[in-house]
Structure formats: structure tokens, C-alpha cells
Coordinates of C-alpha atoms and ligand atoms in Angstrom, one line a residue:
M1 CA 0.0 0.0 0.0
I2 CA 1.2 3.5 -0.8
G3 CA 0.3 6.1 1.9
L4 CA -0.4 9.6 0.6
I5 CA 0.1 12.7 2.7
S6 CA -0.4 16.3 1.8
A7 CA -0.6 19.7 3.6
T8 CA -1.8 22.3 1.1
A9 CA -4.6 22.6 -1.4
A10 CA -2.2 22.1 -4.4
G11 CA -0.7 19.1 -2.7
A12 CA -4.1 17.6 -2.0
A13 CA -5.1 18.1 -5.7
A14 CA -2.0 16.2 -6.9
R15 CA -2.6 13.6 -4.1
D16 CA -6.1 13.1 -5.4
R17 CA -4.9 12.5 -9.0
L18 CA -2.6 9.8 -7.7
A19 CA -5.3 8.3 -5.6
A20 CA -7.7 8.2 -8.5
A21 CA -5.1 6.6 -10.8
W22 CA -4.2 3.9 -8.3
P23 CA -7.3 3.3 -6.3
D24 CA -6.3 -0.1 -5.1
R25 CA -2.7 0.7 -4.2
T26 CA -3.1 4.0 -2.3
R27 CA -4.5 5.2 1.0
V28 CA -5.0 8.9 1.8
Y29 CA -3.9 10.0 5.3
E30 CA -5.7 13.1 6.4
G31 CA -5.2 15.3 9.5
P32 CA -2.0 16.9 10.9
V33 CA 0.9 15.8 8.7
G34 CA 3.1 14.7 11.6
E35 CA 0.6 12.1 12.7
A36 CA -0.3 11.2 9.1
V37 CA 3.4 10.5 8.3
R38 CA 3.8 8.4 11.4
A39 CA 0.7 6.4 10.7
A40 CA 1.6 5.8 7.1
F41 CA 5.2 4.9 7.9
A42 CA 3.9 2.2 10.2
E43 CA 1.2 0.9 7.9
C44 CA 2.5 1.2 4.4
G45 CA 5.3 -0.2 2.2
Q46 CA 5.7 3.2 0.5
L47 CA 4.9 6.9 1.1
V48 CA 4.3 9.8 -1.2
C49 CA 4.6 13.1 0.7
F50 CA 3.3 16.2 -1.1
L51 CA 5.6 18.2 1.2
A52 CA 9.0 19.9 1.0
T53 CA 11.9 17.6 1.3
G54 CA 13.0 19.4 4.5
A55 CA 9.6 18.9 6.1
T56 CA 9.6 15.3 5.1
V57 CA 13.1 14.6 6.4
R58 CA 12.3 16.1 9.8
L59 CA 9.1 14.0 10.0
V60 CA 10.6 10.7 8.8
A61 CA 14.1 10.9 10.4
P62 CA 13.0 9.7 13.9
L63 CA 11.1 6.8 12.3
L64 CA 14.0 5.4 10.2
G65 CA 15.3 1.9 11.1
D66 CA 17.0 -0.3 8.6
K67 CA 17.3 0.3 4.8
T68 CA 16.1 -3.2 4.0
A69 CA 12.9 -2.8 6.0
D70 CA 12.0 0.9 5.9
P71 CA 9.3 2.0 3.5
G72 CA 10.3 3.9 0.4
V73 CA 9.6 7.6 0.6
V74 CA 9.0 9.9 -2.3
C75 CA 8.4 13.7 -2.0
V76 CA 6.5 15.8 -4.5
D77 CA 7.0 19.6 -4.4
E78 CA 4.1 22.1 -4.3
G79 CA 4.5 22.9 -7.9
G80 CA 4.3 19.3 -8.9
R81 CA 7.6 19.6 -10.8
F82 CA 9.7 17.0 -9.1
A83 CA 9.2 13.5 -7.6
V84 CA 12.1 13.0 -5.3
S85 CA 13.2 9.6 -4.2
L86 CA 14.1 10.5 -0.6
V87 CA 14.5 7.3 1.3
G88 CA 14.7 3.6 0.4
G89 CA 15.6 4.1 -3.3
H90 CA 16.4 0.4 -3.9
G91 CA 15.1 -1.6 -1.0
G92 CA 11.9 0.5 -0.5
G93 CA 11.4 0.8 -4.2
A94 CA 11.4 4.7 -4.0
N95 CA 13.3 5.1 -7.2
E96 CA 10.8 3.1 -9.2
L97 CA 8.0 4.9 -7.4
A98 CA 9.5 8.3 -8.1
R99 CA 9.6 7.4 -11.8
A100 CA 6.0 6.1 -11.8
V101 CA 4.7 9.1 -9.9
G102 CA 6.7 11.4 -12.1
E103 CA 5.1 9.9 -15.2
L104 CA 1.6 10.2 -13.8
L105 CA 1.9 13.8 -12.6
G106 CA 4.2 15.1 -15.3
A107 CA 7.0 15.6 -12.7
E108 CA 10.7 15.0 -13.2
P109 CA 11.8 12.0 -11.2
V110 CA 14.9 12.8 -9.0
V111 CA 17.0 9.8 -8.2
T112 CA 20.2 10.2 -6.3
T113 CA 21.3 6.6 -5.3
A114 CA 24.8 6.1 -6.7
T115 CA 24.5 3.4 -9.2
D116 CA 21.4 4.9 -10.8
S117 CA 22.7 8.5 -11.0
V118 CA 26.0 7.5 -12.6
G119 CA 24.1 5.3 -15.0
L120 CA 25.7 2.1 -13.8
V121 CA 23.8 -1.1 -13.6
G122 CA 23.9 -2.5 -10.0
L123 CA 25.6 -5.9 -9.9
D124 CA 22.4 -7.2 -8.3
M125 CA 20.3 -5.9 -11.1
L126 CA 21.9 -7.8 -14.0
G127 CA 19.2 -10.5 -13.9
L128 CA 21.8 -13.1 -12.9
P129 CA 22.1 -14.7 -9.5
C130 CA 25.1 -13.2 -7.7
E131 CA 27.1 -14.2 -4.7
G132 CA 29.9 -12.5 -2.7
S133 CA 30.7 -9.0 -1.7
V134 CA 28.1 -7.2 -3.9
A135 CA 28.0 -4.0 -1.9
L136 CA 31.8 -3.7 -1.7
V137 CA 32.5 -4.4 -5.4
S138 CA 29.6 -2.1 -6.5
R139 CA 31.1 0.6 -4.3
A140 CA 34.5 0.0 -6.0
L141 CA 32.9 0.3 -9.5
L142 CA 31.3 3.6 -8.4
D143 CA 34.5 5.0 -7.0
G144 CA 36.3 4.2 -10.2
E145 CA 38.6 1.6 -8.6
P146 CA 39.9 -1.0 -10.9
V147 CA 37.5 -3.9 -11.1
A148 CA 38.5 -6.8 -13.3
L149 CA 35.8 -8.8 -15.2
E150 CA 36.7 -12.5 -15.5
A151 CA 34.2 -14.0 -17.8
E152 CA 34.6 -17.8 -17.9
V153 CA 31.5 -18.1 -20.0
A154 CA 30.5 -15.9 -22.9
W155 CA 27.4 -13.9 -21.8
P156 CA 25.7 -10.8 -23.2
L157 CA 26.1 -8.7 -20.1
P158 CA 25.2 -5.0 -20.1
P159 CA 28.2 -2.6 -19.8
L160 CA 30.3 -2.6 -16.7
P161 CA 33.2 -0.2 -16.2
T162 CA 35.8 -2.9 -15.7
S163 CA 39.5 -3.0 -16.3
P164 CA 41.9 -5.8 -17.4
Q165 CA 43.3 -6.1 -13.8
G166 CA 42.1 -5.0 -10.4
A167 CA 42.0 -5.4 -6.7
Y168 CA 38.3 -6.4 -7.1
T169 CA 36.8 -8.9 -9.4
V170 CA 33.5 -9.7 -11.0
R171 CA 33.6 -13.3 -12.1
L172 CA 31.1 -14.7 -14.5
T173 CA 31.3 -18.4 -13.8
D174 CA 29.2 -21.6 -13.6
R175 CA 31.8 -23.4 -11.6
D176 CA 31.1 -24.2 -7.9
V177 CA 33.8 -21.8 -6.5
V178 CA 33.6 -19.7 -3.3
P179 CA 33.8 -16.0 -3.9
G180 CA 37.0 -14.2 -2.7
E181 CA 36.8 -11.4 -0.2
R182 CA 36.7 -8.7 -2.9
E183 CA 34.8 -10.7 -5.4
V184 CA 31.3 -11.1 -6.8
L185 CA 30.3 -14.2 -8.7
L186 CA 27.7 -13.9 -11.4
R187 CA 25.9 -17.1 -12.3
P188 CA 25.0 -17.3 -15.9
P189 CA 22.3 -19.9 -16.7
S190 CA 24.7 -21.8 -18.9
L191 CA 24.2 -25.4 -17.8
V192 CA 21.7 -27.9 -19.2
V193 CA 21.2 -31.1 -17.4
G194 CA 19.8 -34.0 -19.5
V195 CA 18.0 -36.6 -17.5
G196 CA 16.5 -40.0 -18.2
A197 CA 14.5 -42.1 -15.8
S198 CA 12.8 -45.5 -15.7
K199 CA 9.1 -45.4 -15.0
G200 CA 8.5 -44.7 -11.3
A201 CA 12.1 -43.6 -10.5
P202 CA 12.0 -41.9 -7.1
Q203 CA 12.4 -38.1 -6.9
A204 CA 15.3 -38.5 -4.4
E205 CA 17.1 -40.7 -6.8
V206 CA 16.8 -38.3 -9.8
L207 CA 17.6 -35.2 -7.7
G208 CA 20.4 -36.9 -5.9
L209 CA 22.0 -37.9 -9.1
V210 CA 21.8 -34.4 -10.7
E211 CA 23.2 -32.8 -7.6
E212 CA 26.0 -35.3 -7.3
A213 CA 26.9 -35.0 -10.9
L214 CA 27.2 -31.2 -10.6
R215 CA 29.1 -31.4 -7.3
E216 CA 31.6 -33.9 -8.6
A217 CA 32.2 -31.9 -11.8
G218 CA 32.6 -28.7 -9.7
L219 CA 29.6 -27.0 -11.2
S220 CA 27.2 -24.6 -9.5
V221 CA 23.5 -25.6 -9.1
R222 CA 22.7 -21.9 -9.5
S223 CA 23.9 -22.0 -13.1
V224 CA 21.5 -24.7 -14.2
A225 CA 19.2 -23.2 -16.8
E226 CA 17.0 -26.2 -17.5
L227 CA 16.4 -29.9 -17.2
A228 CA 15.9 -31.7 -20.5
T229 CA 14.5 -35.1 -21.4
V230 CA 12.5 -37.0 -24.0
D231 CA 8.8 -36.2 -24.6
A232 CA 7.8 -39.6 -23.2
K233 CA 9.1 -38.6 -19.8
A234 CA 7.5 -35.2 -19.7
A235 CA 5.3 -36.3 -16.8
E236 CA 7.6 -38.7 -15.1
P237 CA 7.1 -37.7 -11.4
G238 CA 10.7 -38.0 -10.3
I239 CA 12.0 -35.8 -13.2
V240 CA 9.2 -33.2 -12.8
A241 CA 9.8 -33.0 -9.1
A242 CA 13.6 -32.6 -9.6
A243 CA 13.1 -29.7 -12.0
E244 CA 10.7 -28.1 -9.5
R245 CA 13.2 -28.5 -6.6
L246 CA 15.9 -26.9 -8.7
G247 CA 13.5 -24.1 -9.7
V248 CA 14.2 -24.6 -13.5
P249 CA 11.9 -25.5 -16.4
L250 CA 11.7 -29.0 -17.8
V251 CA 12.2 -29.0 -21.6
T252 CA 11.4 -32.1 -23.6
Y253 CA 12.2 -33.3 -27.1
S254 CA 10.8 -36.0 -29.4
A255 CA 12.6 -39.3 -29.6
E256 CA 13.3 -38.7 -33.2
E257 CA 15.0 -35.4 -32.5
L258 CA 17.2 -37.0 -29.8
A259 CA 18.0 -40.1 -32.0
A260 CA 19.6 -37.7 -34.5
V261 CA 22.1 -36.2 -31.9
G262 CA 25.5 -37.8 -32.0
V263 CA 26.5 -38.8 -28.4
P264 CA 29.5 -40.6 -26.9
N265 CA 27.5 -43.2 -24.9
P266 CA 24.5 -44.6 -26.8
S267 CA 22.8 -47.7 -25.4
H268 CA 20.1 -50.2 -26.2
A269 CA 17.9 -49.8 -23.2
P270 CA 16.4 -46.4 -24.0
L271 CA 16.2 -47.4 -27.7
A272 CA 13.9 -50.2 -26.8
A273 CA 11.9 -48.2 -24.2
V274 CA 11.4 -44.8 -25.8
G275 CA 12.9 -45.0 -29.3
T276 CA 16.3 -43.2 -29.0
P277 CA 19.7 -44.6 -28.1
S278 CA 20.3 -41.7 -25.8
V279 CA 18.1 -39.6 -23.6
A280 CA 20.3 -37.8 -21.0
E281 CA 23.2 -37.0 -23.3
A282 CA 21.1 -36.3 -26.4
A283 CA 18.6 -34.1 -24.5
A284 CA 21.5 -32.1 -23.0
L285 CA 23.3 -31.8 -26.3
V286 CA 20.4 -31.2 -28.7
R287 CA 20.9 -27.4 -28.8
G288 CA 24.7 -27.7 -28.9
G289 CA 27.3 -27.0 -26.3
E290 CA 30.1 -28.7 -24.6
L291 CA 29.5 -32.0 -22.8
L292 CA 31.0 -31.5 -19.3
V293 CA 29.6 -34.6 -17.6
P294 CA 29.0 -37.6 -19.8
K295 CA 26.1 -40.0 -19.0
R296 CA 26.2 -41.3 -15.5
K297 CA 23.8 -43.6 -13.6
S298 CA 22.3 -43.3 -10.2
E299 CA 23.6 -45.6 -7.5
R300 CA 21.2 -47.5 -5.3
A301 CA 22.0 -48.5 -1.8
D302 CA 19.9 -51.7 -2.3
G303 CA 22.1 -52.8 -5.2
Q304 CA 19.0 -52.7 -7.6
P305 CA 19.6 -51.5 -11.2
A306 CA 19.9 -47.7 -11.5
M307 CA 16.6 -45.9 -12.4
A308 CA 18.0 -42.6 -13.5
T309 CA 20.7 -41.2 -15.8
C310 CA 22.0 -37.7 -16.3
A311 CA 24.5 -35.7 -18.3
V312 CA 25.6 -32.0 -18.1
V313 CA 26.3 -29.6 -21.0
R314 CA 27.6 -26.1 -21.0
R315 CA 25.8 -23.9 -23.5
P316 CA 27.5 -20.6 -24.1
G317 CA 25.3 -17.5 -24.0
R318 CA 23.8 -16.3 -27.3
G319 CA 25.1 -12.9 -28.2
R320 CA 22.6 -10.2 -28.8
L321 CA 22.5 -7.8 -31.7
A322 CA 20.2 -4.8 -31.5
V323 CA 19.8 -2.9 -34.7
V324 CA 18.7 0.5 -33.5
G325 CA 17.3 3.4 -35.5
L326 CA 18.1 6.8 -33.9
G327 CA 15.5 8.8 -35.8
P328 CA 16.2 11.9 -37.9
G329 CA 18.2 13.8 -35.3
A330 CA 16.1 15.4 -32.6
R331 CA 16.5 13.8 -29.2
D332 CA 12.8 13.6 -28.6
L333 CA 12.3 11.7 -31.8
L334 CA 14.6 8.9 -30.5
T335 CA 12.3 6.3 -29.1
P336 CA 12.5 5.2 -25.4
R337 CA 13.0 1.6 -26.7
A338 CA 16.1 2.8 -28.7
T339 CA 17.5 4.5 -25.6
A340 CA 17.0 1.3 -23.6
E341 CA 18.8 -0.8 -26.2
L342 CA 21.7 1.7 -26.3
R343 CA 22.1 1.4 -22.6
R344 CA 21.7 -2.4 -22.7
A345 CA 24.6 -2.9 -25.0
S346 CA 28.2 -3.4 -23.9
V347 CA 29.5 -2.8 -27.4
L348 CA 28.2 0.0 -29.7
V349 CA 29.0 -0.1 -33.4
G350 CA 28.2 2.9 -35.7
L351 CA 29.2 5.8 -37.9
D352 CA 31.2 8.3 -35.8
Q353 CA 28.7 11.2 -36.4
Y354 CA 25.8 9.0 -35.2
V355 CA 27.7 7.9 -32.2
D356 CA 28.3 11.5 -31.3
Q357 CA 24.5 12.0 -31.4
I358 CA 23.9 9.6 -28.5
R359 CA 27.2 9.4 -26.7
D360 CA 25.7 11.0 -23.6
L361 CA 23.2 8.2 -23.2
L362 CA 25.8 5.4 -23.0
R363 CA 26.5 3.7 -19.8
P364 CA 30.1 3.9 -18.4
G365 CA 32.0 0.9 -19.6
T366 CA 30.4 0.7 -23.1
R367 CA 32.9 -0.2 -25.7
V368 CA 32.4 2.1 -28.7
L369 CA 33.6 0.9 -32.1
E370 CA 33.1 3.9 -34.4
S371 CA 34.2 4.3 -38.0
G372 CA 34.0 6.9 -40.8
L373 CA 31.7 7.1 -43.8
G374 CA 31.9 4.3 -46.3
A375 CA 33.0 1.5 -44.0
E376 CA 29.5 0.1 -44.0
E377 CA 30.2 -3.6 -44.6
E378 CA 33.0 -3.6 -42.2
R379 CA 30.7 -2.1 -39.5
A380 CA 28.1 -4.8 -40.2
R381 CA 30.7 -7.5 -40.0
T382 CA 32.2 -6.1 -36.8
A383 CA 28.8 -5.9 -35.1
V384 CA 27.9 -9.5 -36.0
A385 CA 31.4 -10.8 -35.0
Q386 CA 31.1 -9.1 -31.6
A387 CA 27.6 -10.6 -31.0
R388 CA 29.0 -14.0 -32.0
K389 CA 31.5 -13.7 -29.2
G390 CA 28.6 -13.5 -26.9
H391 CA 28.4 -9.7 -26.3
A392 CA 25.4 -7.5 -26.2
V393 CA 25.9 -5.3 -29.3
A394 CA 24.0 -2.3 -30.6
L395 CA 24.4 -1.3 -34.2
I396 CA 23.1 2.1 -34.9
G397 CA 21.8 4.0 -37.9
S398 CA 20.1 7.3 -38.4
G399 CA 16.4 7.4 -39.2
D400 CA 15.4 3.8 -39.3
A401 CA 18.3 1.4 -39.3
G402 CA 16.6 -0.8 -41.8
V403 CA 16.0 1.9 -44.5
Y404 CA 19.0 2.3 -46.8
A405 CA 21.1 1.5 -43.8
M406 CA 22.9 -1.1 -41.7
A407 CA 20.2 -3.7 -40.9
S408 CA 20.4 -5.6 -44.2
P409 CA 24.2 -5.9 -44.5
A410 CA 24.3 -7.0 -40.8
L411 CA 21.5 -9.6 -41.0
A412 CA 23.0 -10.9 -44.3
E413 CA 26.0 -11.8 -42.2
A414 CA 24.2 -13.1 -39.1
S415 CA 23.3 -16.7 -38.5
D416 CA 20.8 -18.0 -35.9
D417 CA 23.5 -18.4 -33.3
I418 CA 22.8 -14.8 -32.2
E419 CA 19.7 -13.1 -31.0
V420 CA 18.6 -10.2 -33.2
V421 CA 16.4 -7.3 -32.0
G422 CA 15.3 -4.5 -34.3
V423 CA 14.2 -1.1 -33.0
P424 CA 12.4 1.0 -35.6
G425 CA 13.2 4.7 -36.0
V426 CA 11.5 7.7 -37.6
T427 CA 12.8 7.6 -41.2
A428 CA 13.6 10.7 -43.1
A429 CA 10.6 10.4 -45.4
L430 CA 8.3 10.5 -42.3
A431 CA 10.2 13.3 -40.6
A432 CA 10.0 15.3 -43.8
G433 CA 6.4 14.5 -44.4
A434 CA 5.4 15.8 -41.0
I435 CA 7.2 19.1 -41.7
L436 CA 5.7 19.5 -45.2
G437 CA 2.1 18.7 -44.2
A438 CA 0.5 15.5 -45.3
P439 CA 2.3 14.5 -48.6
L440 CA 2.2 10.8 -47.9
G441 CA -1.6 10.6 -47.4
H442 CA -2.0 8.1 -50.2
D443 CA 0.2 5.4 -51.8
H444 CA 3.9 6.4 -51.8
V445 CA 7.3 5.1 -52.4
S446 CA 10.9 5.9 -51.4
I447 CA 13.6 5.8 -54.0
S448 CA 17.3 6.3 -53.4
L449 CA 19.1 8.1 -56.2
S450 CA 22.5 6.8 -55.2
D451 CA 23.9 4.7 -58.0
L452 CA 26.8 3.6 -55.8
H453 CA 25.3 0.2 -55.1
T454 CA 22.5 0.2 -57.7
P455 CA 23.0 0.6 -61.5
W456 CA 21.3 3.7 -62.8
E457 CA 19.1 1.7 -65.3
V458 CA 17.5 0.0 -62.3
I459 CA 16.8 3.3 -60.5
E460 CA 15.4 4.8 -63.7
R461 CA 13.1 1.9 -64.2
R462 CA 11.7 2.3 -60.7
V463 CA 11.3 6.0 -61.1
R464 CA 9.4 5.4 -64.3
A465 CA 7.2 2.8 -62.7
A466 CA 6.4 5.2 -59.8
A467 CA 5.6 7.9 -62.4
E468 CA 3.2 5.7 -64.3
A469 CA 1.6 4.4 -61.1
D470 CA 1.0 8.0 -59.8
L471 CA 2.8 7.3 -56.6
V472 CA 4.0 10.1 -54.3
V473 CA 7.8 9.7 -54.3
T474 CA 10.4 10.5 -51.7
F475 CA 14.0 10.7 -53.0
Y476 CA 16.7 9.7 -50.5
N477 CA 20.4 10.4 -51.3
P478 CA 19.1 12.9 -54.0
R479 CA 22.2 14.7 -54.9
S480 CA 25.9 15.0 -53.9
R481 CA 28.8 17.0 -55.3
G482 CA 29.9 14.2 -57.6
R483 CA 26.4 13.1 -58.4
D484 CA 24.4 15.9 -59.8
W485 CA 22.5 14.8 -63.0
Q486 CA 20.4 12.0 -61.4
L487 CA 17.9 14.3 -59.6
P488 CA 17.0 16.4 -62.7
K489 CA 16.8 13.3 -64.7
A490 CA 14.4 11.6 -62.2
L491 CA 12.2 14.7 -61.9
G492 CA 12.1 14.8 -65.7
I493 CA 10.7 11.3 -65.8
L494 CA 8.0 12.2 -63.2
A495 CA 7.2 15.4 -65.2
E496 CA 6.2 13.2 -68.2
H497 CA 3.2 12.1 -66.1
R498 CA 2.5 15.0 -63.8
Q499 CA 1.8 18.7 -64.2
P500 CA 4.7 21.3 -63.9
T501 CA 2.6 22.7 -61.0
T502 CA 2.8 19.4 -59.0
P503 CA 3.9 20.2 -55.4
V504 CA 7.4 19.2 -54.4
G505 CA 8.7 19.4 -50.8
V506 CA 12.3 19.8 -50.0
V507 CA 13.5 19.2 -46.4
R508 CA 17.0 19.6 -45.3
N509 CA 18.2 18.3 -41.9
A510 CA 14.8 17.4 -40.7
S511 CA 14.5 17.8 -36.9
R512 CA 18.2 18.9 -36.6
P513 CA 19.2 22.4 -35.4
D514 CA 19.6 23.8 -39.0
E515 CA 16.4 22.3 -40.3
A516 CA 15.1 24.0 -43.5
S517 CA 12.2 23.2 -45.7
R518 CA 10.2 24.6 -48.6
V519 CA 7.3 23.7 -50.8
T520 CA 7.8 24.4 -54.5
T521 CA 6.7 22.7 -57.8
L522 CA 8.1 20.3 -60.3
A523 CA 8.9 23.2 -62.6
G524 CA 10.1 25.5 -59.8
L525 CA 12.6 23.2 -58.1
D526 CA 16.2 24.3 -58.4
P527 CA 18.2 21.0 -58.0
A528 CA 21.2 23.1 -56.9
T529 CA 19.5 23.7 -53.6
V530 CA 19.4 20.0 -52.9
D531 CA 22.2 18.1 -51.2
M532 CA 22.8 14.8 -49.3
M533 CA 21.2 16.1 -46.1
T534 CA 18.0 16.5 -48.0
V535 CA 15.0 14.5 -49.0
V536 CA 12.8 15.5 -51.9
T537 CA 9.1 14.5 -51.9
V538 CA 7.2 14.8 -55.1
G539 CA 3.4 14.8 -54.9
N540 CA 1.1 12.7 -57.1
T541 CA -1.5 14.2 -59.5
A542 CA -3.9 14.8 -56.7
T543 CA -1.4 16.5 -54.3
R544 CA -2.3 20.1 -53.5
I545 CA -0.7 23.0 -51.7
I546 CA -3.2 24.2 -49.1
A547 CA -2.2 27.1 -46.8
G548 CA 1.4 26.5 -47.7
R549 CA 1.3 22.8 -46.8
M550 CA 1.6 19.9 -49.1
V551 CA -1.6 17.7 -48.9
T552 CA -2.2 14.4 -50.7
P553 CA -5.9 13.5 -50.5
R554 CA -6.8 10.1 -49.2
G555 CA -8.6 9.4 -52.5
Y556 CA -11.7 10.7 -54.3
R557 CA -14.2 8.3 -52.9
W558 CA -13.1 9.0 -49.3
Q559 CA -13.3 12.7 -50.0
D560 CA -16.8 12.2 -51.3
G561 CA -17.8 10.7 -48.0
G562 CA -17.1 7.0 -48.8
Q563 CA -16.8 5.1 -45.5
E564 CA -14.9 2.1 -46.5
E565 CA -11.5 3.3 -45.3
T566 CA -10.6 3.9 -41.8
R567 CA -8.7 7.0 -40.7
Ligands
SAH1 N1 18.4 5.3 -42.6 C1 18.1 6.7 -43.0 C2 18.4 6.9 -44.4 C3 19.8 6.7 -44.8 S1 20.2 7.2 -46.5 C4 16.7 7.0 -42.6 O1 15.9 6.0 -42.4 O2 16.3 8.1 -42.7 C5 20.8 8.8 -46.3 C6 19.8 9.8 -46.8 O3 18.7 9.9 -46.0 C7 20.3 11.2 -46.9 O4 21.0 11.4 -48.1 C8 19.0 12.0 -47.0 O5 18.5 12.0 -48.2 C9 18.1 11.3 -46.0 N2 18.1 11.8 -44.7 C10 18.5 11.2 -43.5 N3 18.3 11.9 -42.5 C11 17.7 13.1 -42.9 C12 17.2 14.3 -42.3 N4 17.3 14.4 -40.9 N5 16.7 15.2 -43.0 C13 16.6 15.1 -44.4 N6 17.1 14.0 -45.0 C14 17.6 13.0 -44.3

């Protein structure tokens, strides 16, 4: 429950907005603020005080106990401009609450806990189990002390400001080691345990076998990602219970799929029983990896035949490639998802001028691999190669990274051993369209006039097709110093099918500080005013200039009141 306390009319108004938005999560405390704060502190997990920070500090201070148990306290000022995470930023969830309250009330969240304000990811926030001196090593990272990262397993971690050597270590390992005094162990879910069991195998026998196999091989139970077996054993009680006890999912494969896996120790027994010469080894190996523990059988005190088998495989983490569009330039046209991916990546690959555009968003420790114009294929290859090594990589491009940009050369290189995530961006045609008016209101096409990678005959054929089909056309890469005849030629082809008065929009540096745009006509356009920072949008035969804006109607039927299209 979130206790809400206010003193003034403005505070009460903001408080009521919060209470109305979260009716089931909030409770309003009325009356003198001192008593209200004391009551809420005792009864609620979190407090939002619509009071000055000073007043709140005085009221809360005598009540504070332990940071793991105290409620999180957020202050909102009288003007509703700031939501300050005051107490219990992590443990009490006040940082999260400040963000949520800020979003609801349109206030800026103010977060001052160290890891968050420096943009570091807390070691306990990486989504991996961790052991050891988390607070000490986090502190060392914050203080800029040398912290070494020892990754025994490839894993797409977010960025950490580590150095090659250091007095402190962050160790990414699935081995059953004890953390040193100045060490944090991160446990990647890298181990797959294949299990087989005869009908009715006791849970203790299956679980005991798995735990012993891990222990003897020196592997950590906390790195087990899943148990794997054959479909026919999906409901075998001993296996199901073992997975539950380990807190991991049970994954099953068909006998056919398992029979196709090459294993060191096939045998006749499972072949007869379930139709594959190997269950444990094959189920552990079916998605690839390194066999750390070959098949072993359970041992029974009563000397009866073993009822369970297991094998352990290490599967290296799949690298992650995010292909991120940065939008046309303005920061507020960069999507929140793109920002999140830039901060998620430990390796950033891109053209130097685009890297400059977002450098301030990167977390400390991000490795930046920037290159100049032209090195496109090399950039694509580098990004994929880094992801293949198991890193979390972001490959950036302006506008949308899939439009005349890096996504296709990168994905042409990538195989399915890496995870690929695409983040769309506002492409130049859309950014320009919004500036010009509504030129893209009906069918439209983008054509790049760069004949660097495409023969001119192909480009010309497409321009002609667009002209004949009466499509609105946006020209990308319209004209450069060495490439000046293509734009007039393309406009000439369109002019064979459109009036000289057809509206044409020219937008240079859309959404950037030196943005410029004008609306002219096919006959009036001076190609010399167009360069590589520009897109040129040519209307179709229905496009009009209305109040200085370029407008392409949705179609005659719709204009006449036809209802079949939705807006
Ligand atoms: N991926 C980019 C396009 C790359 S091709 C995107 O989706 O926008 C490069 C061409 O895009 C430039 O020559 C120019 O024609 C156009 N362009 C990119 N950004 C632009 C902007 N902010 N304003 C105008 N044109 C732009």
C-alpha cells in the first residue's frame, strides 16, 4: 500500500490525482501531517509526501530503522515539478515509485542513489544470481577503482566499467567456486542437465543424481538453466519434481530429434523403451554446447539397477545484436526503446557522427567501435562478429536502421547463433512528411538516387514505374557533389506524367538544429538547392498546396464521403 500525505490545497489536488489513478494501491492519510506520516510509515510499504523535502526529512528521520525494512519515501513539491526519491531508493522501491509518480503527474523524477545516478547497472540488477561482496564491489565500481571482469562463459552482459586487472573482481562463472573477499560471482544460466529415468524412478534418486553430478564436476547448481528429457518422460514424477526443486523449467524433445544427436555413450535400453539410443546426453546436447559430464547412472543402496541417468552440458550464452534506428536527429524523436537498447549494449557499433549524437546516453564501460563514412560492410561484420563472441551489441543508424542502412548488411552476415532485436526509428521520409504537411496521405514510395550500389538503369526503371503508377515519391540520397545529374533526370521522368505545378517538398536536416524546408513545384525546383542532407518529396497528380502545406488527399471516394477506409 502507498500512503499519501499532503498539507496544502495544491498538494491535495496532486494527491487526489494519484489516488484516482491507483485506487487499489493507495491510501490517503488526512489530518495533521506529523501524525499522518507516522501512521503511514507504520502501515504502508511506501509513502508519497506532497511536502517539501526538508519537512519530510524532519518527520521521517525519527522513524527510520533499517534500509532493508523501511518504506520507500517519495516527495513531490508544491508545484508538482519534481518527484524526489528520498528514502529507500532500492530496498523500498522509492526510485521506481518516483519514476511512476513522475510519469503520472508530469513531474521530473529525481533519483540520487549512486548506481542509478552514474548510469551504472547495479551488480544485483543484472538479472543473474550473484554471490559474494556485492556492496563492496559495487562501491569500487562507483568509486572508479579498478575492477576486473573475469568471464569464464560468454554472456551478453550490459556494460560494466571494468579494467583488465584490479583489486576487485566480477567473475562470471558456472563453476562451484567460493567468492573471494573482494569478489562477486555472477551465475549465468549456462548449464543444461539432460535426465533419463525409468518409470517410477523416485524423486530423491533423480535429484540426488543431478546434484552429485554437478558437485563432482565442480559446477554450480545456480547456473542450471533447465532440465531436458524426452517427450515420453515429460510427466515422469521424479523428473518433474527434480526440476521443481531446482527451480528450473523442464524441456522435452521428441525421440526422433534425440536419436539424431551424436552422443559418446549410446545404449540399447532407451532405444527399446522410448525409441532413442540416448536420452540424457542427447537431450543435454540437442541445442549444442560442450559435454562436461557424460552420462552417469544413479547408484542405489539396495544394489538394484539404476533408475536414473544424467549428463551435463555447458551452452554458451547467445550474443545479442540490437539494430537501432536513432531517428532523424532530434533527441525527442529517439524512441524510449532505442534508448533502452543503447544502454543495454556493452558494445556499440556505428558511424562516428551518429555515435556523437547519442554518446551521452551510453553507460560507463560501453565499448564504442566507431568508423567513418563508407566502412559500412566492415561495420556490419564487426557488429555481428562481436555478437557471435557472446556480447550485447547495438548497431546504430540514423532514421530507421533498416532503411538504406545497416540492418540488411548486418543480417545478411548473421546466423541463428545470435539473437537479433530491431528497434524502428523515424525515417527521413516520415520526418520530412510531418514538416511538409501530409504529402504521404496516399500510396507512396521511397527511391534512393544513389547509384553507388545500384545501377542507374534499375533506378530509372523504378522512377518510371512510380511515375506511371502515380505514386508520391520521396527521393533519398538525392544529390551530392559528384552526383548531380540524377535528380533532374528523375524529376524529368516524373514530369512526363505530372503537371509542372505538381507540389514538391524539399526538407534539409529534418529535426536537426539547422532544419530547413520549402514547398515548391516540379517546374520550380532548383536542383542546386538540394544536397545529401535533404529528402525531396514529389506529390502525385492529386497533391495540392493548401495554406502553404503539401496535402495528398486520401482518395476521391473518401473525399466524397465514402466510408470504406478507416482513418
Ligand atoms: N536510414 C536513414 C536513411 C539513410 S540514407 C533513414 O531512415 O532516414 C541517407 C539519406 O537519408 C540522406 O542522403 C538524406 O536523403 C536522407 N536523410 C537522412 N536523415 C535526414 C534528415 N534528418 N533530413 C533530411 N534528409 C535525411
